[in-house]
Amino acid sequence: MIDQPLIHAASCIVLDDSKRYLLVKRGKPPQQGCWSLPGGRQEPGEPLEDTAKREVAEETGLDVNIVRKLGTVQVGIDENFNYEIHEYLAELAGGKLLAGDDATDVGWFSATELAELKLTKNLLAHLAEYGVYP
């Protein structure tokens, strides 16, 4: 791990009725230009589930309900970031799909399409570990 302060963050795995994954294209470091789960940094005093829901709304225009927590990963990234990411399974509750905040693009992707995208490091491994991929 990188010797940097730990940044608490949360992300959501959201699947639609066709079992496609909601992903955002990162517009800022770390891993700028890669596709990833919608998520981001926790605000001071904010519950992590609220962080996950807020970040989905900010980055995708969609509202979600948290189903359950899937796990936590610590990610030391070569761009001098050290994240503890709390990952949640969520279901779509409404909204209109539109890239926002620090996402440059947003979309729904099948499991087959995920394997062809430039994804953030270890994303497929984390999804498989949680039993949601393929």
PDB file of N, CA, C and O in Angstrom, residues 3-82:
ATOM      1  N   ASP A   3       1.944   4.875   1.134  1.00  0.00           N
ATOM      2  CA  ASP A   3       1.956   5.534   2.436  1.00  0.00           C
ATOM      3  C   ASP A   3       1.252   6.886   2.336  1.00  0.00           C
ATOM      4  O   ASP A   3       1.878   7.935   2.347  1.00  0.00           O
ATOM      5  N   GLN A   4      -0.061   6.844   2.205  1.00  0.00           N
ATOM      6  CA  GLN A   4      -0.907   8.026   2.109  1.00  0.00           C
ATOM      7  C   GLN A   4      -2.056   7.858   3.090  1.00  0.00           C
ATOM      8  O   GLN A   4      -2.421   6.741   3.442  1.00  0.00           O
ATOM      9  N   PRO A   5      -2.689   8.949   3.515  1.00  0.00           N
ATOM     10  CA  PRO A   5      -3.853   8.828   4.400  1.00  0.00           C
ATOM     11  C   PRO A   5      -4.957   8.011   3.728  1.00  0.00           C
ATOM     12  O   PRO A   5      -5.135   8.059   2.515  1.00  0.00           O
ATOM     13  N   LEU A   6      -5.682   7.270   4.528  1.00  0.00           N
ATOM     14  CA  LEU A   6      -6.770   6.441   4.026  1.00  0.00           C
ATOM     15  C   LEU A   6      -7.974   7.311   3.704  1.00  0.00           C
ATOM     16  O   LEU A   6      -8.425   8.096   4.527  1.00  0.00           O
ATOM     17  N   ILE A   7      -8.490   7.172   2.484  1.00  0.00           N
ATOM     18  CA  ILE A   7      -9.666   7.910   2.032  1.00  0.00           C
ATOM     19  C   ILE A   7     -10.834   6.938   2.024  1.00  0.00           C
ATOM     20  O   ILE A   7     -10.788   5.907   1.349  1.00  0.00           O
ATOM     21  N   HIS A   8     -11.886   7.241   2.769  1.00  0.00           N
ATOM     22  CA  HIS A   8     -13.072   6.383   2.795  1.00  0.00           C
ATOM     23  C   HIS A   8     -13.962   6.751   1.613  1.00  0.00           C
ATOM     24  O   HIS A   8     -14.200   7.926   1.341  1.00  0.00           O
ATOM     25  N   ALA A   9     -14.451   5.711   0.935  1.00  0.00           N
ATOM     26  CA  ALA A   9     -15.277   5.909  -0.249  1.00  0.00           C
ATOM     27  C   ALA A   9     -16.319   4.796  -0.312  1.00  0.00           C
ATOM     28  O   ALA A   9     -16.230   3.797   0.409  1.00  0.00           O
ATOM     29  N   ALA A  10     -17.303   4.977  -1.188  1.00  0.00           N
ATOM     30  CA  ALA A  10     -18.334   3.964  -1.380  1.00  0.00           C
ATOM     31  C   ALA A  10     -18.714   3.920  -2.850  1.00  0.00           C
ATOM     32  O   ALA A  10     -18.640   4.932  -3.555  1.00  0.00           O
ATOM     33  N   SER A  11     -19.098   2.726  -3.303  1.00  0.00           N
ATOM     34  CA  SER A  11     -19.535   2.559  -4.681  1.00  0.00           C
ATOM     35  C   SER A  11     -20.707   1.593  -4.719  1.00  0.00           C
ATOM     36  O   SER A  11     -20.976   0.882  -3.754  1.00  0.00           O
ATOM     37  N   CYS A  12     -21.396   1.581  -5.860  1.00  0.00           N
ATOM     38  CA  CYS A  12     -22.559   0.718  -6.030  1.00  0.00           C
ATOM     39  C   CYS A  12     -22.426  -0.152  -7.261  1.00  0.00           C
ATOM     40  O   CYS A  12     -21.998   0.313  -8.320  1.00  0.00           O
ATOM     41  N   ILE A  13     -22.833  -1.386  -7.106  1.00  0.00           N
ATOM     42  CA  ILE A  13     -23.035  -2.286  -8.223  1.00  0.00           C
ATOM     43  C   ILE A  13     -24.534  -2.261  -8.489  1.00  0.00           C
ATOM     44  O   ILE A  13     -25.332  -2.637  -7.629  1.00  0.00           O
ATOM     45  N   VAL A  14     -24.892  -1.771  -9.671  1.00  0.00           N
ATOM     46  CA  VAL A  14     -26.295  -1.649 -10.053  1.00  0.00           C
ATOM     47  C   VAL A  14     -26.500  -2.457 -11.329  1.00  0.00           C
ATOM     48  O   VAL A  14     -25.780  -2.255 -12.308  1.00  0.00           O
ATOM     49  N   LEU A  15     -27.456  -3.370 -11.291  1.00  0.00           N
ATOM     50  CA  LEU A  15     -27.809  -4.168 -12.458  1.00  0.00           C
ATOM     51  C   LEU A  15     -29.229  -3.803 -12.884  1.00  0.00           C
ATOM     52  O   LEU A  15     -30.104  -3.609 -12.041  1.00  0.00           O
ATOM     53  N   ASP A  16     -29.451  -3.738 -14.200  1.00  0.00           N
ATOM     54  CA  ASP A  16     -30.810  -3.477 -14.679  1.00  0.00           C
ATOM     55  C   ASP A  16     -31.541  -4.802 -14.884  1.00  0.00           C
ATOM     56  O   ASP A  16     -31.003  -5.875 -14.574  1.00  0.00           O
ATOM     57  N   ASP A  17     -32.751  -4.740 -15.405  1.00  0.00           N
ATOM     58  CA  ASP A  17     -33.560  -5.945 -15.599  1.00  0.00           C
ATOM     59  C   ASP A  17     -32.932  -6.928 -16.586  1.00  0.00           C
ATOM     60  O   ASP A  17     -33.242  -8.111 -16.563  1.00  0.00           O
ATOM     61  N   SER A  18     -32.050  -6.444 -17.447  1.00  0.00           N
ATOM     62  CA  SER A  18     -31.360  -7.297 -18.417  1.00  0.00           C
ATOM     63  C   SER A  18     -30.013  -7.788 -17.895  1.00  0.00           C
ATOM     64  O   SER A  18     -29.205  -8.311 -18.652  1.00  0.00           O
ATOM     65  N   LYS A  19     -29.750  -7.560 -16.606  1.00  0.00           N
ATOM     66  CA  LYS A  19     -28.493  -7.953 -15.947  1.00  0.00           C
ATOM     67  C   LYS A  19     -27.281  -7.222 -16.529  1.00  0.00           C
ATOM     68  O   LYS A  19     -26.170  -7.740 -16.528  1.00  0.00           O
ATOM     69  N   ARG A  20     -27.508  -5.989 -17.001  1.00  0.00           N
ATOM     70  CA  ARG A  20     -26.399  -5.156 -17.441  1.00  0.00           C
ATOM     71  C   ARG A  20     -25.909  -4.323 -16.258  1.00  0.00           C
ATOM     72  O   ARG A  20     -26.678  -3.964 -15.381  1.00  0.00           O
ATOM     73  N   TYR A  21     -24.626  -4.012 -16.276  1.00  0.00           N
ATOM     74  CA  TYR A  21     -23.965  -3.280 -15.197  1.00  0.00           C
ATOM     75  C   TYR A  21     -23.929  -1.784 -15.515  1.00  0.00           C
ATOM     76  O   TYR A  21     -23.611  -1.394 -16.638  1.00  0.00           O
ATOM     77  N   LEU A  22     -24.204  -0.970 -14.516  1.00  0.00           N
ATOM     78  CA  LEU A  22     -24.095   0.478 -14.639  1.00  0.00           C
ATOM     79  C   LEU A  22     -22.644   0.877 -14.375  1.00  0.00           C
ATOM     80  O   LEU A  22     -22.105   0.600 -13.296  1.00  0.00           O
ATOM     81  N   LEU A  23     -22.022   1.516 -15.375  1.00  0.00           N
ATOM     82  CA  LEU A  23     -20.634   1.960 -15.231  1.00  0.00           C
ATOM     83  C   LEU A  23     -20.499   3.417 -15.635  1.00  0.00           C
ATOM     84  O   LEU A  23     -21.278   3.932 -16.443  1.00  0.00           O
ATOM     85  N   VAL A  24     -19.476   4.055 -15.074  1.00  0.00           N
ATOM     86  CA  VAL A  24     -19.123   5.424 -15.440  1.00  0.00           C
ATOM     87  C   VAL A  24     -17.689   5.438 -15.946  1.00  0.00           C
ATOM     88  O   VAL A  24     -16.852   4.641 -15.511  1.00  0.00           O
ATOM     89  N   LYS A  25     -17.426   6.350 -16.866  1.00  0.00           N
ATOM     90  CA  LYS A  25     -16.055   6.549 -17.340  1.00  0.00           C
ATOM     91  C   LYS A  25     -15.450   7.670 -16.512  1.00  0.00           C
ATOM     92  O   LYS A  25     -15.985   8.794 -16.478  1.00  0.00           O
ATOM     93  N   ARG A  26     -14.359   7.358 -15.821  1.00  0.00           N
ATOM     94  CA  ARG A  26     -13.757   8.295 -14.888  1.00  0.00           C
ATOM     95  C   ARG A  26     -13.129   9.484 -15.610  1.00  0.00           C
ATOM     96  O   ARG A  26     -12.330   9.309 -16.518  1.00  0.00           O
ATOM     97  N   GLY A  27     -13.509  10.692 -15.165  1.00  0.00           N
ATOM     98  CA  GLY A  27     -12.988  11.911 -15.763  1.00  0.00           C
ATOM     99  C   GLY A  27     -11.806  12.503 -15.013  1.00  0.00           C
ATOM    100  O   GLY A  27     -11.204  13.461 -15.478  1.00  0.00           O
ATOM    101  N   LYS A  28     -11.497  11.926 -13.844  1.00  0.00           N
ATOM    102  CA  LYS A  28     -10.408  12.438 -13.012  1.00  0.00           C
ATOM    103  C   LYS A  28      -9.613  11.266 -12.448  1.00  0.00           C
ATOM    104  O   LYS A  28     -10.103  10.151 -12.361  1.00  0.00           O
ATOM    105  N   PRO A  29      -8.365  11.527 -12.020  1.00  0.00           N
ATOM    106  CA  PRO A  29      -7.605  10.479 -11.331  1.00  0.00           C
ATOM    107  C   PRO A  29      -8.297  10.097 -10.032  1.00  0.00           C
ATOM    108  O   PRO A  29      -9.040  10.915  -9.476  1.00  0.00           O
ATOM    109  N   PRO A  30      -8.115   8.933  -9.524  1.00  0.00           N
ATOM    110  CA  PRO A  30      -7.246   7.892 -10.067  1.00  0.00           C
ATOM    111  C   PRO A  30      -7.905   7.139 -11.220  1.00  0.00           C
ATOM    112  O   PRO A  30      -9.128   7.090 -11.315  1.00  0.00           O
ATOM    113  N   GLN A  31      -7.079   6.593 -12.078  1.00  0.00           N
ATOM    114  CA  GLN A  31      -7.466   5.759 -13.214  1.00  0.00           C
ATOM    115  C   GLN A  31      -8.402   6.485 -14.173  1.00  0.00           C
ATOM    116  O   GLN A  31      -9.390   5.940 -14.667  1.00  0.00           O
ATOM    117  N   GLN A  32      -8.076   7.737 -14.430  1.00  0.00           N
ATOM    118  CA  GLN A  32      -8.834   8.565 -15.355  1.00  0.00           C
ATOM    119  C   GLN A  32      -8.953   7.865 -16.703  1.00  0.00           C
ATOM    120  O   GLN A  32      -8.003   7.280 -17.201  1.00  0.00           O
ATOM    121  N   GLY A  33     -10.149   7.921 -17.303  1.00  0.00           N
ATOM    122  CA  GLY A  33     -10.385   7.313 -18.608  1.00  0.00           C
ATOM    123  C   GLY A  33     -10.820   5.864 -18.558  1.00  0.00           C
ATOM    124  O   GLY A  33     -11.200   5.299 -19.578  1.00  0.00           O
ATOM    125  N   CYS A  34     -10.794   5.262 -17.386  1.00  0.00           N
ATOM    126  CA  CYS A  34     -11.234   3.872 -17.229  1.00  0.00           C
ATOM    127  C   CYS A  34     -12.705   3.834 -16.820  1.00  0.00           C
ATOM    128  O   CYS A  34     -13.213   4.752 -16.189  1.00  0.00           O
ATOM    129  N   TRP A  35     -13.351   2.746 -17.170  1.00  0.00           N
ATOM    130  CA  TRP A  35     -14.737   2.512 -16.747  1.00  0.00           C
ATOM    131  C   TRP A  35     -14.733   1.880 -15.370  1.00  0.00           C
ATOM    132  O   TRP A  35     -13.893   1.028 -15.076  1.00  0.00           O
ATOM    133  N   SER A  36     -15.672   2.302 -14.538  1.00  0.00           N
ATOM    134  CA  SER A  36     -15.731   1.815 -13.165  1.00  0.00           C
ATOM    135  C   SER A  36     -17.155   1.899 -12.632  1.00  0.00           C
ATOM    136  O   SER A  36     -18.053   2.427 -13.278  1.00  0.00           O
ATOM    137  N   LEU A  37     -17.321   1.397 -11.427  1.00  0.00           N
ATOM    138  CA  LEU A  37     -18.586   1.536 -10.725  1.00  0.00           C
ATOM    139  C   LEU A  37     -18.767   2.988 -10.308  1.00  0.00           C
ATOM    140  O   LEU A  37     -17.788   3.663  -9.965  1.00  0.00           O
ATOM    141  N   PRO A  38     -20.000   3.478 -10.295  1.00  0.00           N
ATOM    142  CA  PRO A  38     -20.201   4.819  -9.768  1.00  0.00           C
ATOM    143  C   PRO A  38     -19.900   4.834  -8.269  1.00  0.00           C
ATOM    144  O   PRO A  38     -20.294   3.933  -7.537  1.00  0.00           O
ATOM    145  N   GLY A  39     -19.173   5.848  -7.849  1.00  0.00           N
ATOM    146  CA  GLY A  39     -18.813   5.940  -6.438  1.00  0.00           C
ATOM    147  C   GLY A  39     -17.846   7.073  -6.204  1.00  0.00           C
ATOM    148  O   GLY A  39     -17.398   7.727  -7.144  1.00  0.00           O
ATOM    149  N   GLY A  40     -17.530   7.282  -4.938  1.00  0.00           N
ATOM    150  CA  GLY A  40     -16.593   8.346  -4.614  1.00  0.00           C
ATOM    151  C   GLY A  40     -16.401   8.514  -3.124  1.00  0.00           C
ATOM    152  O   GLY A  40     -16.843   7.688  -2.325  1.00  0.00           O
ATOM    153  N   ARG A  41     -15.769   9.614  -2.788  1.00  0.00           N
ATOM    154  CA  ARG A  41     -15.355   9.888  -1.411  1.00  0.00           C
ATOM    155  C   ARG A  41     -16.527  10.168  -0.481  1.00  0.00           C
ATOM    156  O   ARG A  41     -17.494  10.829  -0.856  1.00  0.00           O
ATOM    157  N   GLN A  42     -16.351   9.712   0.745  1.00  0.00           N
ATOM    158  CA  GLN A  42     -17.313   9.974   1.806  1.00  0.00           C
ATOM    159  C   GLN A  42     -17.134  11.406   2.296  1.00  0.00           C
ATOM    160  O   GLN A  42     -16.020  11.884   2.479  1.00  0.00           O
ATOM    161  N   GLU A  43     -18.244  12.107   2.501  1.00  0.00           N
ATOM    162  CA  GLU A  43     -18.223  13.446   3.082  1.00  0.00           C
ATOM    163  C   GLU A  43     -18.129  13.301   4.608  1.00  0.00           C
ATOM    164  O   GLU A  43     -18.613  12.305   5.166  1.00  0.00           O
ATOM    165  N   PRO A  44     -17.550  14.271   5.299  1.00  0.00           N
ATOM    166  CA  PRO A  44     -17.452  14.180   6.759  1.00  0.00           C
ATOM    167  C   PRO A  44     -18.825  13.961   7.409  1.00  0.00           C
ATOM    168  O   PRO A  44     -19.786  14.676   7.102  1.00  0.00           O
ATOM    169  N   GLY A  45     -18.918  12.952   8.254  1.00  0.00           N
ATOM    170  CA  GLY A  45     -20.137  12.643   8.980  1.00  0.00           C
ATOM    171  C   GLY A  45     -21.208  11.921   8.172  1.00  0.00           C
ATOM    172  O   GLY A  45     -22.274  11.602   8.701  1.00  0.00           O
ATOM    173  N   GLU A  46     -20.952  11.654   6.916  1.00  0.00           N
ATOM    174  CA  GLU A  46     -21.943  11.022   6.046  1.00  0.00           C
ATOM    175  C   GLU A  46     -21.891   9.500   6.197  1.00  0.00           C
ATOM    176  O   GLU A  46     -20.821   8.907   6.098  1.00  0.00           O
ATOM    177  N   PRO A  47     -23.027   8.844   6.413  1.00  0.00           N
ATOM    178  CA  PRO A  47     -23.038   7.376   6.436  1.00  0.00           C
ATOM    179  C   PRO A  47     -22.623   6.835   5.059  1.00  0.00           C
ATOM    180  O   PRO A  47     -22.966   7.412   4.018  1.00  0.00           O
ATOM    181  N   LEU A  48     -21.886   5.737   5.042  1.00  0.00           N
ATOM    182  CA  LEU A  48     -21.365   5.199   3.790  1.00  0.00           C
ATOM    183  C   LEU A  48     -22.464   4.811   2.799  1.00  0.00           C
ATOM    184  O   LEU A  48     -22.297   4.979   1.595  1.00  0.00           O
ATOM    185  N   GLU A  49     -23.595   4.306   3.267  1.00  0.00           N
ATOM    186  CA  GLU A  49     -24.698   3.992   2.350  1.00  0.00           C
ATOM    187  C   GLU A  49     -25.187   5.260   1.661  1.00  0.00           C
ATOM    188  O   GLU A  49     -25.501   5.245   0.466  1.00  0.00           O
ATOM    189  N   ASP A  50     -25.238   6.373   2.390  1.00  0.00           N
ATOM    190  CA  ASP A  50     -25.642   7.647   1.803  1.00  0.00           C
ATOM    191  C   ASP A  50     -24.608   8.125   0.788  1.00  0.00           C
ATOM    192  O   ASP A  50     -24.963   8.700  -0.252  1.00  0.00           O
ATOM    193  N   THR A  51     -23.326   7.890   1.079  1.00  0.00           N
ATOM    194  CA  THR A  51     -22.266   8.232   0.129  1.00  0.00           C
ATOM    195  C   THR A  51     -22.484   7.493  -1.178  1.00  0.00           C
ATOM    196  O   THR A  51     -22.431   8.084  -2.262  1.00  0.00           O
ATOM    197  N   ALA A  52     -22.732   6.191  -1.090  1.00  0.00           N
ATOM    198  CA  ALA A  52     -22.926   5.370  -2.287  1.00  0.00           C
ATOM    199  C   ALA A  52     -24.104   5.883  -3.115  1.00  0.00           C
ATOM    200  O   ALA A  52     -23.990   6.068  -4.338  1.00  0.00           O
ATOM    201  N   LYS A  53     -25.223   6.147  -2.472  1.00  0.00           N
ATOM    202  CA  LYS A  53     -26.420   6.625  -3.180  1.00  0.00           C
ATOM    203  C   LYS A  53     -26.187   8.006  -3.791  1.00  0.00           C
ATOM    204  O   LYS A  53     -26.575   8.269  -4.938  1.00  0.00           O
ATOM    205  N   ARG A  54     -25.553   8.900  -3.047  1.00  0.00           N
ATOM    206  CA  ARG A  54     -25.276  10.251  -3.532  1.00  0.00           C
ATOM    207  C   ARG A  54     -24.361  10.214  -4.755  1.00  0.00           C
ATOM    208  O   ARG A  54     -24.603  10.900  -5.752  1.00  0.00           O
ATOM    209  N   GLU A  55     -23.325   9.401  -4.673  1.00  0.00           N
ATOM    210  CA  GLU A  55     -22.374   9.330  -5.781  1.00  0.00           C
ATOM    211  C   GLU A  55     -23.021   8.776  -7.049  1.00  0.00           C
ATOM    212  O   GLU A  55     -22.744   9.247  -8.149  1.00  0.00           O
ATOM    213  N   VAL A  56     -23.890   7.776  -6.912  1.00  0.00           N
ATOM    214  CA  VAL A  56     -24.598   7.259  -8.085  1.00  0.00           C
ATOM    215  C   VAL A  56     -25.429   8.381  -8.707  1.00  0.00           C
ATOM    216  O   VAL A  56     -25.401   8.593  -9.929  1.00  0.00           O
ATOM    217  N   ALA A  57     -26.165   9.108  -7.886  1.00  0.00           N
ATOM    218  CA  ALA A  57     -27.005  10.193  -8.392  1.00  0.00           C
ATOM    219  C   ALA A  57     -26.163  11.275  -9.074  1.00  0.00           C
ATOM    220  O   ALA A  57     -26.510  11.745 -10.168  1.00  0.00           O
ATOM    221  N   GLU A  58     -25.053  11.679  -8.452  1.00  0.00           N
ATOM    222  CA  GLU A  58     -24.217  12.732  -9.014  1.00  0.00           C
ATOM    223  C   GLU A  58     -23.573  12.314 -10.329  1.00  0.00           C
ATOM    224  O   GLU A  58     -23.464  13.113 -11.251  1.00  0.00           O
ATOM    225  N   GLU A  59     -23.131  11.069 -10.415  1.00  0.00           N
ATOM    226  CA  GLU A  59     -22.379  10.617 -11.586  1.00  0.00           C
ATOM    227  C   GLU A  59     -23.249  10.086 -12.716  1.00  0.00           C
ATOM    228  O   GLU A  59     -22.808  10.071 -13.863  1.00  0.00           O
ATOM    229  N   THR A  60     -24.475   9.633 -12.407  1.00  0.00           N
ATOM    230  CA  THR A  60     -25.282   8.970 -13.431  1.00  0.00           C
ATOM    231  C   THR A  60     -26.672   9.568 -13.621  1.00  0.00           C
ATOM    232  O   THR A  60     -27.361   9.210 -14.571  1.00  0.00           O
ATOM    233  N   GLY A  61     -27.125  10.416 -12.705  1.00  0.00           N
ATOM    234  CA  GLY A  61     -28.480  10.944 -12.772  1.00  0.00           C
ATOM    235  C   GLY A  61     -29.540   9.977 -12.270  1.00  0.00           C
ATOM    236  O   GLY A  61     -30.728  10.275 -12.295  1.00  0.00           O
ATOM    237  N   LEU A  62     -29.130   8.812 -11.793  1.00  0.00           N
ATOM    238  CA  LEU A  62     -30.072   7.782 -11.358  1.00  0.00           C
ATOM    239  C   LEU A  62     -30.160   7.710  -9.836  1.00  0.00           C
ATOM    240  O   LEU A  62     -29.170   7.949  -9.142  1.00  0.00           O
ATOM    241  N   ASP A  63     -31.326   7.351  -9.360  1.00  0.00           N
ATOM    242  CA  ASP A  63     -31.542   7.120  -7.933  1.00  0.00           C
ATOM    243  C   ASP A  63     -31.546   5.620  -7.695  1.00  0.00           C
ATOM    244  O   ASP A  63     -32.081   4.849  -8.503  1.00  0.00           O
ATOM    245  N   VAL A  64     -30.944   5.206  -6.583  1.00  0.00           N
ATOM    246  CA  VAL A  64     -30.886   3.785  -6.242  1.00  0.00           C
ATOM    247  C   VAL A  64     -31.273   3.575  -4.785  1.00  0.00           C
ATOM    248  O   VAL A  64     -31.203   4.498  -3.975  1.00  0.00           O
ATOM    249  N   ASN A  65     -31.668   2.352  -4.495  1.00  0.00           N
ATOM    250  CA  ASN A  65     -31.866   1.890  -3.123  1.00  0.00           C
ATOM    251  C   ASN A  65     -30.811   0.844  -2.836  1.00  0.00           C
ATOM    252  O   ASN A  65     -30.568  -0.039  -3.667  1.00  0.00           O
ATOM    253  N   ILE A  66     -30.196   0.940  -1.674  1.00  0.00           N
ATOM    254  CA  ILE A  66     -29.190  -0.038  -1.279  1.00  0.00           C
ATOM    255  C   ILE A  66     -29.890  -1.347  -0.913  1.00  0.00           C
ATOM    256  O   ILE A  66     -30.844  -1.352  -0.133  1.00  0.00           O
ATOM    257  N   VAL A  67     -29.388  -2.452  -1.469  1.00  0.00           N
ATOM    258  CA  VAL A  67     -29.906  -3.778  -1.151  1.00  0.00           C
ATOM    259  C   VAL A  67     -29.116  -4.368   0.009  1.00  0.00           C
ATOM    260  O   VAL A  67     -29.681  -4.785   1.012  1.00  0.00           O
ATOM    261  N   ARG A  68     -27.783  -4.351  -0.137  1.00  0.00           N
ATOM    262  CA  ARG A  68     -26.916  -4.859   0.934  1.00  0.00           C
ATOM    263  C   ARG A  68     -25.456  -4.493   0.641  1.00  0.00           C
ATOM    264  O   ARG A  68     -25.093  -4.193  -0.487  1.00  0.00           O
ATOM    265  N   LYS A  69     -24.651  -4.541   1.694  1.00  0.00           N
ATOM    266  CA  LYS A  69     -23.213  -4.333   1.532  1.00  0.00           C
ATOM    267  C   LYS A  69     -22.594  -5.629   1.034  1.00  0.00           C
ATOM    268  O   LYS A  69     -22.914  -6.714   1.535  1.00  0.00           O
ATOM    269  N   LEU A  70     -21.704  -5.506   0.048  1.00  0.00           N
ATOM    270  CA  LEU A  70     -21.038  -6.675  -0.508  1.00  0.00           C
ATOM    271  C   LEU A  70     -19.656  -6.882   0.094  1.00  0.00           C
ATOM    272  O   LEU A  70     -19.208  -8.012   0.220  1.00  0.00           O
ATOM    273  N   GLY A  71     -18.982  -5.801   0.441  1.00  0.00           N
ATOM    274  CA  GLY A  71     -17.644  -5.942   1.002  1.00  0.00           C
ATOM    275  C   GLY A  71     -16.892  -4.628   0.992  1.00  0.00           C
ATOM    276  O   GLY A  71     -17.430  -3.581   0.609  1.00  0.00           O
ATOM    277  N   THR A  72     -15.646  -4.714   1.401  1.00  0.00           N
ATOM    278  CA  THR A  72     -14.761  -3.564   1.458  1.00  0.00           C
ATOM    279  C   THR A  72     -13.425  -3.951   0.863  1.00  0.00           C
ATOM    280  O   THR A  72     -12.908  -5.036   1.148  1.00  0.00           O
ATOM    281  N   VAL A  73     -12.892  -3.081   0.031  1.00  0.00           N
ATOM    282  CA  VAL A  73     -11.566  -3.313  -0.525  1.00  0.00           C
ATOM    283  C   VAL A  73     -10.686  -2.111  -0.219  1.00  0.00           C
ATOM    284  O   VAL A  73     -11.161  -0.980  -0.164  1.00  0.00           O
ATOM    285  N   GLN A  74      -9.415  -2.389   0.002  1.00  0.00           N
ATOM    286  CA  GLN A  74      -8.440  -1.315   0.135  1.00  0.00           C
ATOM    287  C   GLN A  74      -7.629  -1.297  -1.142  1.00  0.00           C
ATOM    288  O   GLN A  74      -7.131  -2.332  -1.588  1.00  0.00           O
ATOM    289  N   VAL A  75      -7.562  -0.111  -1.728  1.00  0.00           N
ATOM    290  CA  VAL A  75      -6.916   0.027  -3.020  1.00  0.00           C
ATOM    291  C   VAL A  75      -5.831   1.085  -2.903  1.00  0.00           C
ATOM    292  O   VAL A  75      -6.128   2.255  -2.632  1.00  0.00           O
ATOM    293  N   GLY A  76      -4.593   0.670  -3.073  1.00  0.00           N
ATOM    294  CA  GLY A  76      -3.469   1.596  -3.167  1.00  0.00           C
ATOM    295  C   GLY A  76      -3.202   1.786  -4.644  1.00  0.00           C
ATOM    296  O   GLY A  76      -2.940   0.832  -5.359  1.00  0.00           O
ATOM    297  N   ILE A  77      -3.299   2.981  -5.111  1.00  0.00           N
ATOM    298  CA  ILE A  77      -3.205   3.242  -6.535  1.00  0.00           C
ATOM    299  C   ILE A  77      -1.935   4.027  -6.820  1.00  0.00           C
ATOM    300  O   ILE A  77      -1.542   4.896  -6.050  1.00  0.00           O
ATOM    301  N   ASP A  78      -1.318   3.722  -7.955  1.00  0.00           N
ATOM    302  CA  ASP A  78      -0.025   4.317  -8.293  1.00  0.00           C
ATOM    303  C   ASP A  78      -0.069   5.837  -8.460  1.00  0.00           C
ATOM    304  O   ASP A  78       0.960   6.463  -8.603  1.00  0.00           O
ATOM    305  N   GLU A  79      -1.222   6.436  -8.397  1.00  0.00           N
ATOM    306  CA  GLU A  79      -1.332   7.886  -8.507  1.00  0.00           C
ATOM    307  C   GLU A  79      -1.390   8.532  -7.114  1.00  0.00           C
ATOM    308  O   GLU A  79      -1.943   9.609  -6.935  1.00  0.00           O
ATOM    309  N   ASN A  80      -0.834   7.848  -6.114  1.00  0.00           N
ATOM    310  CA  ASN A  80      -0.730   8.338  -4.739  1.00  0.00           C
ATOM    311  C   ASN A  80      -2.077   8.516  -4.040  1.00  0.00           C
ATOM    312  O   ASN A  80      -2.297   9.495  -3.343  1.00  0.00           O
ATOM    313  N   PHE A  81      -2.950   7.558  -4.248  1.00  0.00           N
ATOM    314  CA  PHE A  81      -4.223   7.512  -3.551  1.00  0.00           C
ATOM    315  C   PHE A  81      -4.290   6.206  -2.767  1.00  0.00           C
ATOM    316  O   PHE A  81      -3.759   5.193  -3.199  1.00  0.00           O
ATOM    317  N   ASN A  82      -4.924   6.234  -1.624  1.00  0.00           N
ATOM    318  CA  ASN A  82      -5.107   5.040  -0.800  1.00  0.00           C
ATOM    319  C   ASN A  82      -6.560   5.034  -0.337  1.00  0.00           C
ATOM    320  O   ASN A  82      -6.935   5.786   0.547  1.00  0.00           O
TER     321      ASN A  82
END
